[in-house]
Tab-separated table of C-alpha atoms in Angstrom:
chain	number	residue	atom	x	y	z
Q	1	SER	CA	112.490	63.058	79.181
Q	2	GLN	CA	115.629	62.215	81.464
Q	3	GLN	CA	118.796	62.990	80.338
Q	4	GLY	CA	120.901	63.428	83.379
Q	5	GLU	CA	122.494	60.311	83.501
Q	6	GLU	CA	124.140	59.973	87.141
Q	7	ASP	CA	128.119	58.274	87.870
Q	8	PRO	CA	128.275	56.402	89.884
Q	9	GLN	CA	125.243	54.988	91.583
Q	10	ALA	CA	125.856	54.735	95.467
Q	11	LEU	CA	129.100	55.748	96.738
Q	12	SER	CA	130.057	55.717	100.593
Q	13	ILE	CA	133.103	57.286	102.450
Q	14	GLN	CA	134.743	58.521	104.842
Q	15	GLU	CA	133.659	61.452	107.515
Q	16	GLY	CA	137.082	64.300	105.626
Q	17	GLU	CA	137.525	62.278	102.428
Q	18	ASN	CA	136.157	63.818	99.487
Q	19	ALA	CA	132.757	62.672	97.132
Q	20	THR	CA	133.159	62.830	93.600
Q	21	MET	CA	129.542	62.396	90.941
Q	22	ASN	CA	129.552	62.417	87.838
Q	23	CYS	CA	126.054	63.063	85.123
Q	24	SER	CA	126.159	62.346	80.944
Q	25	TYR	CA	123.358	64.043	78.818
Q	26	LYS	CA	122.511	63.364	75.080
Q	27	THR	CA	121.340	67.038	73.735
Q	28	SER	CA	122.831	70.755	73.641
Q	29	ILE	CA	122.145	72.819	77.471
Q	30	ASN	CA	121.818	75.717	78.120
Q	31	ASN	CA	122.720	75.205	81.725
Q	32	LEU	CA	123.011	72.129	84.418
Q	33	GLN	CA	122.160	72.162	87.871
Q	34	TRP	CA	122.710	70.297	91.466
Q	35	TYR	CA	120.007	69.345	93.490
Q	36	ARG	CA	119.876	67.488	97.139
Q	37	GLN	CA	117.908	65.446	98.525
Q	38	ASN	CA	117.414	64.402	101.598
Q	39	SER	CA	115.831	60.914	102.386
Q	40	GLY	CA	112.027	61.365	102.210
Q	41	ARG	CA	112.298	65.494	101.370
Q	42	GLY	CA	111.901	67.821	98.402
Q	43	LEU	CA	114.867	68.699	96.406
Q	44	VAL	CA	117.212	71.642	97.030
Q	45	HIS	CA	119.213	73.129	94.626
Q	46	LEU	CA	123.093	72.608	94.985
Q	47	ILE	CA	124.526	75.223	92.052
Q	48	LEU	CA	124.234	76.021	88.581
Q	49	ILE	CA	127.345	76.458	85.731
Q	50	ARG	CA	126.243	77.608	82.240
Q	51	SER	CA	127.163	76.278	79.214
Q	52	ASN	CA	129.907	78.959	79.656
Q	53	GLU	CA	130.734	77.847	81.636
Q	54	ARG	CA	134.191	74.856	82.778
Q	55	GLU	CA	134.117	75.244	86.305
Q	56	LYS	CA	131.840	77.156	89.093
Q	57	HIS	CA	133.057	76.221	92.942
Q	58	SER	CA	130.284	76.897	96.067
Q	59	GLY	CA	131.454	76.495	99.671
Q	60	ARG	CA	133.024	72.977	99.625
Q	61	LEU	CA	130.954	72.363	96.060
Q	62	ARG	CA	133.150	72.018	93.114
Q	63	VAL	CA	131.650	71.656	89.135
Q	64	THR	CA	133.377	71.176	86.418
Q	65	LEU	CA	131.336	70.924	82.971
Q	66	ASP	CA	132.372	69.409	79.599
Q	67	THR	CA	130.054	70.256	76.734
Q	68	SER	CA	132.378	68.259	74.450
Q	69	LYS	CA	131.954	65.697	76.202
Q	70	LYS	CA	128.790	66.384	77.231
Q	71	SER	CA	129.263	65.129	81.037
Q	72	SER	CA	130.008	66.886	84.471
Q	73	SER	CA	131.558	66.318	88.000
Q	74	LEU	CA	130.095	67.298	91.457
Q	75	LEU	CA	133.323	67.276	93.837
Q	76	ILE	CA	132.163	67.550	97.803
Q	77	THR	CA	135.536	68.060	99.296
Q	78	ALA	CA	136.019	67.187	103.358
Q	79	SER	CA	132.456	65.988	103.783
Q	80	ARG	CA	130.033	65.306	107.015
Q	81	ALA	CA	127.762	63.195	108.153
Q	82	ALA	CA	125.491	66.016	107.108
Q	83	ASP	CA	125.785	65.202	103.128
Q	84	THR	CA	125.136	62.135	103.018
Q	85	ALA	CA	122.206	62.672	100.641
Q	86	SER	CA	120.737	61.630	97.360
Q	87	TYR	CA	122.407	64.584	94.515
Q	88	PHE	CA	120.593	64.506	91.331
Q	89	CYS	CA	121.515	66.492	87.878
Q	90	ALA	CA	119.833	67.840	85.419
Q	91	THR	CA	119.601	69.233	82.262
Q	92	ASP	CA	118.157	73.055	81.287
Q	93	GLY	CA	118.030	72.784	76.765
Q	94	LEU	CA	114.594	71.514	76.218
Q	95	GLY	CA	112.608	75.216	76.895
Q	96	ASN	CA	109.575	76.201	77.781
Q	97	ASN	CA	111.443	76.497	81.579
Q	98	ARG	CA	111.308	72.432	82.390
Q	99	LEU	CA	114.234	70.327	83.519
Q	100	ALA	CA	115.681	67.035	83.032
Q	101	PHE	CA	116.761	65.272	86.397
Q	102	GLY	CA	119.456	62.387	87.091
Q	103	LYS	CA	118.401	59.430	88.375
Q	104	GLY	CA	120.419	60.145	91.196
Q	105	ASN	CA	124.016	59.559	93.077
Q	106	GLN	CA	123.303	57.851	96.600
Q	107	VAL	CA	126.189	59.167	99.359
Q	108	VAL	CA	126.142	58.159	102.817
Q	109	VAL	CA	129.106	59.394	104.754
Q	110	ILE	CA	130.402	57.233	108.097
Q	111	PRO	CA	131.259	59.041	110.894
S	1	ASP	CA	111.424	73.340	101.294
S	2	GLY	CA	110.735	77.586	101.617
S	3	GLY	CA	107.640	78.096	100.792
S	4	ILE	CA	105.694	75.800	98.902
S	5	THR	CA	103.726	73.393	100.859
S	6	GLN	CA	102.341	70.811	99.866
S	7	SER	CA	99.469	68.013	101.607
S	8	PRO	CA	99.523	65.130	102.566
S	9	LYS	CA	102.021	64.035	103.402
S	10	TYR	CA	100.449	60.713	103.637
S	11	LEU	CA	98.391	59.825	101.456
S	12	PHE	CA	96.109	56.317	101.219
S	13	ARG	CA	94.170	55.814	97.863
S	14	LYS	CA	91.714	53.490	96.903
S	15	GLU	CA	91.006	51.402	94.417
S	16	GLY	CA	88.671	52.919	91.593
S	17	GLN	CA	89.237	56.586	93.936
S	18	ASN	CA	90.213	59.575	92.657
S	19	VAL	CA	92.661	61.658	94.795
S	20	THR	CA	94.086	65.195	95.796
S	21	LEU	CA	97.336	66.075	95.924
S	22	SER	CA	97.220	70.199	97.176
S	23	CYS	CA	100.360	72.140	96.199
S	24	GLU	CA	100.652	76.241	97.890
S	25	GLN	CA	103.124	78.357	97.047
S	26	ASN	CA	103.789	81.681	98.461
S	27	LEU	CA	106.818	82.913	96.823
S	28	ASN	CA	105.419	84.707	94.425
S	29	HIS	CA	106.549	82.802	91.242
S	30	ASP	CA	105.391	81.784	87.972
S	31	ALA	CA	105.381	78.575	86.784
S	32	MET	CA	104.638	75.660	88.555
S	33	TYR	CA	105.218	71.979	88.546
S	34	TRP	CA	104.842	68.986	89.188
S	35	TYR	CA	106.989	65.307	89.401
S	36	ARG	CA	106.034	61.257	90.097
S	37	GLN	CA	109.790	60.055	91.540
S	38	ASP	CA	109.783	56.131	92.090
S	39	PRO	CA	112.420	54.440	94.214
S	40	GLY	CA	115.821	54.336	92.682
S	41	GLN	CA	115.118	56.546	89.694
S	42	GLY	CA	114.855	60.232	89.366
S	43	LEU	CA	112.240	62.634	88.975
S	44	ARG	CA	109.915	62.173	85.934
S	45	LEU	CA	107.550	65.251	85.139
S	46	ILE	CA	103.382	64.931	84.970
S	47	TYR	CA	101.765	68.183	84.310
S	48	TYR	CA	104.578	71.915	84.511
S	49	SER	CA	102.331	75.881	84.196
S	50	GLN	CA	103.598	78.329	83.939
S	51	ILE	CA	100.388	81.274	84.372
S	52	VAL	CA	97.501	81.373	85.770
S	53	ASN	CA	94.717	79.384	83.497
S	54	ASP	CA	97.782	77.143	81.386
S	55	PHE	CA	99.188	73.738	81.922
S	56	GLN	CA	101.073	71.645	79.177
S	57	LYS	CA	102.240	68.033	79.997
S	58	GLY	CA	105.084	66.324	81.071
S	59	ASP	CA	106.207	62.865	80.095
S	60	ILE	CA	104.061	61.735	82.210
S	61	ALA	CA	100.259	62.911	82.460
S	62	GLU	CA	98.494	59.663	81.826
S	63	GLY	CA	96.359	59.207	84.837
S	64	TYR	CA	96.934	62.369	85.905
S	65	SER	CA	94.715	65.848	86.282
S	66	VAL	CA	96.209	69.319	86.932
S	67	SER	CA	94.317	72.617	87.183
S	68	ARG	CA	96.250	75.502	88.214
S	69	GLU	CA	92.724	78.263	88.162
S	70	LYS	CA	95.214	80.791	91.455
S	71	LYS	CA	99.048	81.870	90.638
S	72	GLU	CA	99.951	80.056	94.686
S	73	SER	CA	98.171	76.967	93.643
S	74	PHE	CA	98.771	74.213	91.362
S	75	PRO	CA	96.687	70.621	92.971
S	76	LEU	CA	97.624	67.330	90.764
S	77	THR	CA	94.829	64.599	90.994
S	78	VAL	CA	94.910	61.660	90.237
S	79	THR	CA	92.796	60.124	88.763
S	80	SER	CA	91.637	56.264	88.634
S	81	ALA	CA	93.014	55.488	85.352
S	82	GLN	CA	96.978	56.042	86.976
S	83	LYS	CA	97.685	52.171	87.759
S	84	ASN	CA	100.180	52.724	89.045
S	85	PRO	CA	100.699	55.380	91.023
S	86	THR	CA	102.307	54.590	94.236
S	87	ALA	CA	105.262	57.157	94.720
S	88	PHE	CA	105.770	60.265	95.816
S	89	TYR	CA	104.448	63.454	93.966
S	90	LEU	CA	107.188	66.331	94.056
S	91	CYS	CA	105.981	69.746	93.548
S	92	ALA	CA	108.621	72.040	93.101
S	93	SER	CA	107.772	76.389	91.172
S	94	MET	CA	110.303	79.205	90.182
S	95	PRO	CA	109.933	82.093	89.350
S	96	LEU	CA	110.417	82.911	85.420
S	97	GLU	CA	112.916	85.055	85.639
S	98	SER	CA	115.472	82.275	87.187
S	99	GLU	CA	116.541	78.698	86.128
S	100	THR	CA	115.737	77.148	89.420
S	101	GLN	CA	113.422	75.399	90.344
S	102	TYR	CA	112.266	75.352	94.345
S	103	PHE	CA	110.389	71.976	95.418
S	104	GLY	CA	108.150	71.044	98.290
S	105	PRO	CA	108.652	68.705	100.907
S	106	GLY	CA	106.719	65.886	98.542
S	107	THR	CA	103.880	63.983	99.019
S	108	ARG	CA	103.895	59.837	99.254
S	109	LEU	CA	101.755	58.573	97.260
S	110	LEU	CA	100.600	54.363	98.544
S	111	VAL	CA	97.363	51.674	97.090
S	112	LEU	CA	95.463	49.911	100.101
């Protein structure tokens, strides 16, 4: 089953601008993770935020988590052409070491 | 893509044919996963295994089979019962003490 639902699904921005994407989920979670997928490639883990955390930073990435609203956002600051990819949120709340992935946000950064 | 390899990169299946997708990891991870990805969709879990000689069905296991005879290998067979197999297949692994999955580069399966 897929819990995560990212919004918006497609985003086109100029290099140097910030990109924000959102994810909502339906059930209780232990953590929420964001992954990046370049076209035709596997996913790469970006950042994990636990259910008792509200905000986390990693380089140009900032993730927030609002468990009362069951939502998360991923902010990429000062975007680069190399950030062009699809971004997926995944929740860990199903047990058995399973993740539920959302449908993904496609981000295009125009040089 | 780390220490996870998937082969082949592209695979063609004829009607009524079973095909097997390979997934190998040298990361000494306990858990391994198979996902299917369709255009505009997220990842859907087919099968997963947390230990050798044991595996569980995911959300869309019908028409697929797996084996886990070795820790480093988790092959996926797409059987003739899978009527719509065209998709991008991703394998992942994870150490059980972690919560992060590591993905292979994927295999694209096409039907002739």
